[in-house]
Structure formats: C-alpha cells, structure tokens
C-alpha cells in the first residue's frame, strides 16, 4: 500500500480505496480528494501498471 501511495503522487489511503475503474482513462488516473475535494490527476507509471 505504501508503494502505491508513493508512486501515486502521495494518494491518501481513503482515496486509494475509493478509486473506481472510471477514474482510469488511458494512462491517467483522475480522482477527487475526499478531504479537500480537489481534483487530482497523474500519469500511471510502470509500478501502477503492474498492480492494476
């Protein structure tokens, strides 16, 4: 879990658990942070590709 958070731009555990398939588009993950409601997006790297 720590590595997913680390390679996912520091995504919180709650936000990590709330990710849906619709948050993944091509090679980008976009989600709304539960704490601040800020929209965050990041390009998935090789580590995330292996875990997804």
PDB file of N, CA and C in Angstrom:
ATOM      1  N   UNK A   1       0.812  -1.189   0.000  1.00  0.00           N
ATOM      2  CA  UNK A   1       0.000   0.000   0.000  1.00  0.00           C
ATOM      3  C   UNK A   1       0.856   1.254   0.000  1.00  0.00           C
ATOM      4  N   UNK A   2       1.949   1.205   0.774  1.00  0.00           N
ATOM      5  CA  UNK A   2       2.809   2.380   0.834  1.00  0.00           C
ATOM      6  C   UNK A   2       3.368   2.710  -0.545  1.00  0.00           C
ATOM      7  N   UNK A   3       3.794   1.693  -1.279  1.00  0.00           N
ATOM      8  CA  UNK A   3       4.378   1.947  -2.595  1.00  0.00           C
ATOM      9  C   UNK A   3       3.339   2.468  -3.580  1.00  0.00           C
ATOM     10  N   UNK A   4       2.110   1.974  -3.500  1.00  0.00           N
ATOM     11  CA  UNK A   4       1.053   2.518  -4.354  1.00  0.00           C
ATOM     12  C   UNK A   4       0.836   3.991  -4.059  1.00  0.00           C
ATOM     13  N   UNK A   5       0.836   4.336  -2.794  1.00  0.00           N
ATOM     14  CA  UNK A   5       0.681   5.734  -2.407  1.00  0.00           C
ATOM     15  C   UNK A   5       1.880   6.558  -2.869  1.00  0.00           C
ATOM     16  N   UNK A   6       3.066   6.027  -2.688  1.00  0.00           N
ATOM     17  CA  UNK A   6       4.288   6.739  -3.060  1.00  0.00           C
ATOM     18  C   UNK A   6       4.340   7.013  -4.561  1.00  0.00           C
ATOM     19  N   UNK A   7       4.083   5.984  -5.365  1.00  0.00           N
ATOM     20  CA  UNK A   7       4.129   6.145  -6.815  1.00  0.00           C
ATOM     21  C   UNK A   7       2.869   6.804  -7.371  1.00  0.00           C
ATOM     22  N   UNK A   8       1.881   7.016  -6.542  1.00  0.00           N
ATOM     23  CA  UNK A   8       0.642   7.659  -6.962  1.00  0.00           C
ATOM     24  C   UNK A   8       0.545   9.085  -6.468  1.00  0.00           C
ATOM     25  N   UNK A   9       1.643   9.780  -6.439  1.00  0.00           N
ATOM     26  CA  UNK A   9       1.701  11.190  -6.010  1.00  0.00           C
ATOM     27  C   UNK A   9       1.202  11.398  -4.592  1.00  0.00           C
ATOM     28  N   UNK A  10       1.443  10.423  -3.714  1.00  0.00           N
ATOM     29  CA  UNK A  10       1.072  10.575  -2.311  1.00  0.00           C
ATOM     30  C   UNK A  10      -0.412  10.450  -2.045  1.00  0.00           C
ATOM     31  N   UNK A  11      -1.091   9.659  -2.843  1.00  0.00           N
ATOM     32  CA  UNK A  11      -2.539   9.485  -2.680  1.00  0.00           C
ATOM     33  C   UNK A  11      -2.844   8.930  -1.285  1.00  0.00           C
ATOM     34  N   UNK A  12      -3.833   9.510  -0.616  1.00  0.00           N
ATOM     35  CA  UNK A  12      -4.245   9.057   0.717  1.00  0.00           C
ATOM     36  C   UNK A  12      -4.836   7.660   0.644  1.00  0.00           C
ATOM     37  N   UNK A  13      -4.800   6.947   1.773  1.00  0.00           N
ATOM     38  CA  UNK A  13      -5.335   5.597   1.839  1.00  0.00           C
ATOM     39  C   UNK A  13      -6.823   5.581   1.505  1.00  0.00           C
ATOM     40  N   UNK A  14      -7.564   6.531   2.051  1.00  0.00           N
ATOM     41  CA  UNK A  14      -9.011   6.600   1.788  1.00  0.00           C
ATOM     42  C   UNK A  14      -9.267   6.797   0.290  1.00  0.00           C
ATOM     43  N   UNK A  15      -8.536   7.725  -0.313  1.00  0.00           N
ATOM     44  CA  UNK A  15      -8.716   7.981  -1.737  1.00  0.00           C
ATOM     45  C   UNK A  15      -8.294   6.776  -2.571  1.00  0.00           C
ATOM     46  N   UNK A  16      -7.262   6.082  -2.128  1.00  0.00           N
ATOM     47  CA  UNK A  16      -6.801   4.876  -2.826  1.00  0.00           C
ATOM     48  C   UNK A  16      -7.882   3.801  -2.809  1.00  0.00           C
ATOM     49  N   UNK A  17      -8.557   3.643  -1.672  1.00  0.00           N
ATOM     50  CA  UNK A  17      -9.606   2.628  -1.549  1.00  0.00           C
ATOM     51  C   UNK A  17     -10.867   3.006  -2.321  1.00  0.00           C
ATOM     52  N   UNK A  18     -11.073   4.291  -2.569  1.00  0.00           N
ATOM     53  CA  UNK A  18     -12.270   4.741  -3.260  1.00  0.00           C
ATOM     54  C   UNK A  18     -12.093   4.865  -4.775  1.00  0.00           C
ATOM     55  N   UNK A  19     -10.916   4.514  -5.294  1.00  0.00           N
ATOM     56  CA  UNK A  19     -10.720   4.580  -6.742  1.00  0.00           C
ATOM     57  C   UNK A  19     -11.650   3.609  -7.454  1.00  0.00           C
ATOM     58  N   UNK A  20     -12.145   4.039  -8.606  1.00  0.00           N
ATOM     59  CA  UNK A  20     -13.032   3.209  -9.417  1.00  0.00           C
ATOM     60  C   UNK A  20     -12.398   3.011 -10.788  1.00  0.00           C
ATOM     61  N   UNK A  21     -12.912   2.060 -11.523  1.00  0.00           N
ATOM     62  CA  UNK A  21     -12.400   1.825 -12.873  1.00  0.00           C
ATOM     63  C   UNK A  21     -12.592   3.044 -13.762  1.00  0.00           C
ATOM     64  N   UNK A  22     -13.632   3.815 -13.477  1.00  0.00           N
ATOM     65  CA  UNK A  22     -13.900   5.004 -14.302  1.00  0.00           C
ATOM     66  C   UNK A  22     -12.883   6.115 -14.041  1.00  0.00           C
ATOM     67  N   UNK A  23     -12.127   6.018 -12.949  1.00  0.00           N
ATOM     68  CA  UNK A  23     -11.087   7.009 -12.660  1.00  0.00           C
ATOM     69  C   UNK A  23      -9.863   6.819 -13.550  1.00  0.00           C
ATOM     70  N   UNK A  24      -9.750   5.657 -14.166  1.00  0.00           N
ATOM     71  CA  UNK A  24      -8.635   5.356 -15.054  1.00  0.00           C
ATOM     72  C   UNK A  24      -9.047   5.625 -16.488  1.00  0.00           C
ATOM     73  N   UNK A  25      -8.324   6.515 -17.153  1.00  0.00           N
ATOM     74  CA  UNK A  25      -8.593   6.816 -18.555  1.00  0.00           C
ATOM     75  C   UNK A  25      -7.267   6.833 -19.281  1.00  0.00           C
ATOM     76  N   UNK A  26      -7.131   5.913 -20.239  1.00  0.00           N
ATOM     77  CA  UNK A  26      -5.874   5.705 -20.961  1.00  0.00           C
ATOM     78  C   UNK A  26      -4.765   5.459 -19.953  1.00  0.00           C
ATOM     79  N   UNK A  27      -3.800   6.345 -19.826  1.00  0.00           N
ATOM     80  CA  UNK A  27      -2.700   6.141 -18.875  1.00  0.00           C
ATOM     81  C   UNK A  27      -2.731   7.181 -17.762  1.00  0.00           C
ATOM     82  N   UNK A  28      -3.922   7.674 -17.428  1.00  0.00           N
ATOM     83  CA  UNK A  28      -4.061   8.711 -16.416  1.00  0.00           C
ATOM     84  C   UNK A  28      -5.131   8.318 -15.404  1.00  0.00           C
ATOM     85  N   UNK A  29      -4.856   8.584 -14.149  1.00  0.00           N
ATOM     86  CA  UNK A  29      -5.844   8.393 -13.089  1.00  0.00           C
ATOM     87  C   UNK A  29      -6.271   9.771 -12.610  1.00  0.00           C
ATOM     88  N   UNK A  30      -7.574   9.995 -12.589  1.00  0.00           N
ATOM     89  CA  UNK A  30      -8.138  11.261 -12.127  1.00  0.00           C
ATOM     90  C   UNK A  30      -9.157  10.952 -11.038  1.00  0.00           C
ATOM     91  N   UNK A  31      -9.023  11.642  -9.917  1.00  0.00           N
ATOM     92  CA  UNK A  31      -9.952  11.421  -8.804  1.00  0.00           C
ATOM     93  C   UNK A  31     -10.105  12.712  -8.020  1.00  0.00           C
ATOM     94  N   UNK A  32     -11.155  12.780  -7.201  1.00  0.00           N
ATOM     95  CA  UNK A  32     -11.389  13.927  -6.324  1.00  0.00           C
ATOM     96  C   UNK A  32     -10.986  13.532  -4.913  1.00  0.00           C
ATOM     97  N   UNK A  33     -10.079  14.299  -4.313  1.00  0.00           N
ATOM     98  CA  UNK A  33      -9.640  14.022  -2.949  1.00  0.00           C
ATOM     99  C   UNK A  33     -10.815  14.165  -1.991  1.00  0.00           C
ATOM    100  N   UNK A  34     -10.958  13.197  -1.106  1.00  0.00           N
ATOM    101  CA  UNK A  34     -12.084  13.216  -0.174  1.00  0.00           C
ATOM    102  C   UNK A  34     -11.942  14.319   0.873  1.00  0.00           C
ATOM    103  N   UNK A  35     -10.731  14.667   1.251  1.00  0.00           N
ATOM    104  CA  UNK A  35     -10.520  15.659   2.304  1.00  0.00           C
ATOM    105  C   UNK A  35     -10.729  17.089   1.802  1.00  0.00           C
ATOM    106  N   UNK A  36     -10.149  17.417   0.643  1.00  0.00           N
ATOM    107  CA  UNK A  36     -10.178  18.801   0.161  1.00  0.00           C
ATOM    108  C   UNK A  36     -11.063  18.991  -1.068  1.00  0.00           C
ATOM    109  N   UNK A  37     -11.529  17.895  -1.657  1.00  0.00           N
ATOM    110  CA  UNK A  37     -12.344  17.900  -2.874  1.00  0.00           C
ATOM    111  C   UNK A  37     -11.636  18.544  -4.067  1.00  0.00           C
ATOM    112  N   UNK A  38     -10.311  18.498  -4.051  1.00  0.00           N
ATOM    113  CA  UNK A  38      -9.514  18.979  -5.174  1.00  0.00           C
ATOM    114  C   UNK A  38      -9.370  17.832  -6.168  1.00  0.00           C
ATOM    115  N   UNK A  39      -9.495  18.134  -7.440  1.00  0.00           N
ATOM    116  CA  UNK A  39      -9.331  17.110  -8.474  1.00  0.00           C
ATOM    117  C   UNK A  39      -7.839  16.914  -8.733  1.00  0.00           C
ATOM    118  N   UNK A  40      -7.406  15.664  -8.636  1.00  0.00           N
ATOM    119  CA  UNK A  40      -6.004  15.308  -8.814  1.00  0.00           C
ATOM    120  C   UNK A  40      -5.911  14.331  -9.970  1.00  0.00           C
ATOM    121  N   UNK A  41      -4.925  14.498 -10.815  1.00  0.00           N
ATOM    122  CA  UNK A  41      -4.686  13.510 -11.857  1.00  0.00           C
ATOM    123  C   UNK A  41      -3.187  13.268 -11.980  1.00  0.00           C
ATOM    124  N   UNK A  42      -2.854  12.058 -12.330  1.00  0.00           N
ATOM    125  CA  UNK A  42      -1.458  11.707 -12.529  1.00  0.00           C
ATOM    126  C   UNK A  42      -1.353  10.584 -13.550  1.00  0.00           C
ATOM    127  N   UNK A  43      -0.238  10.597 -14.241  1.00  0.00           N
ATOM    128  CA  UNK A  43       0.023   9.558 -15.235  1.00  0.00           C
ATOM    129  C   UNK A  43       0.537   8.323 -14.514  1.00  0.00           C
ATOM    130  N   UNK A  44      -0.038   7.169 -14.849  1.00  0.00           N
ATOM    131  CA  UNK A  44       0.404   5.953 -14.176  1.00  0.00           C
ATOM    132  C   UNK A  44       1.775   5.549 -14.708  1.00  0.00           C
ATOM    133  N   UNK A  45       2.589   5.027 -13.820  1.00  0.00           N
ATOM    134  CA  UNK A  45       3.928   4.589 -14.190  1.00  0.00           C
ATOM    135  C   UNK A  45       3.961   3.065 -14.260  1.00  0.00           C
ATOM    136  N   UNK A  46       5.148   2.508 -14.456  1.00  0.00           N
ATOM    137  CA  UNK A  46       5.281   1.060 -14.608  1.00  0.00           C
ATOM    138  C   UNK A  46       4.834   0.303 -13.359  1.00  0.00           C
ATOM    139  N   UNK A  47       5.083   0.848 -12.186  1.00  0.00           N
ATOM    140  CA  UNK A  47       4.679   0.180 -10.948  1.00  0.00           C
ATOM    141  C   UNK A  47       3.168   0.053 -10.881  1.00  0.00           C
ATOM    142  N   UNK A  48       2.457   1.145 -11.169  1.00  0.00           N
ATOM    143  CA  UNK A  48       0.992   1.118 -11.151  1.00  0.00           C
ATOM    144  C   UNK A  48       0.455   0.190 -12.237  1.00  0.00           C
ATOM    145  N   UNK A  49       1.091   0.180 -13.391  1.00  0.00           N
ATOM    146  CA  UNK A  49       0.640  -0.673 -14.489  1.00  0.00           C
ATOM    147  C   UNK A  49       0.702  -2.147 -14.070  1.00  0.00           C
ATOM    148  N   UNK A  50       1.747  -2.528 -13.363  1.00  0.00           N
ATOM    149  CA  UNK A  50       1.875  -3.924 -12.908  1.00  0.00           C
ATOM    150  C   UNK A  50       0.803  -4.271 -11.872  1.00  0.00           C
ATOM    151  N   UNK A  51       0.443  -3.333 -11.014  1.00  0.00           N
ATOM    152  CA  UNK A  51      -0.508  -3.602  -9.939  1.00  0.00           C
ATOM    153  C   UNK A  51      -1.961  -3.552 -10.416  1.00  0.00           C
ATOM    154  N   UNK A  52      -2.214  -2.797 -11.455  1.00  0.00           N
ATOM    155  CA  UNK A  52      -3.578  -2.719 -11.985  1.00  0.00           C
ATOM    156  C   UNK A  52      -3.781  -3.928 -12.846  1.00  0.00           C
TER     157      UNK A  52
END
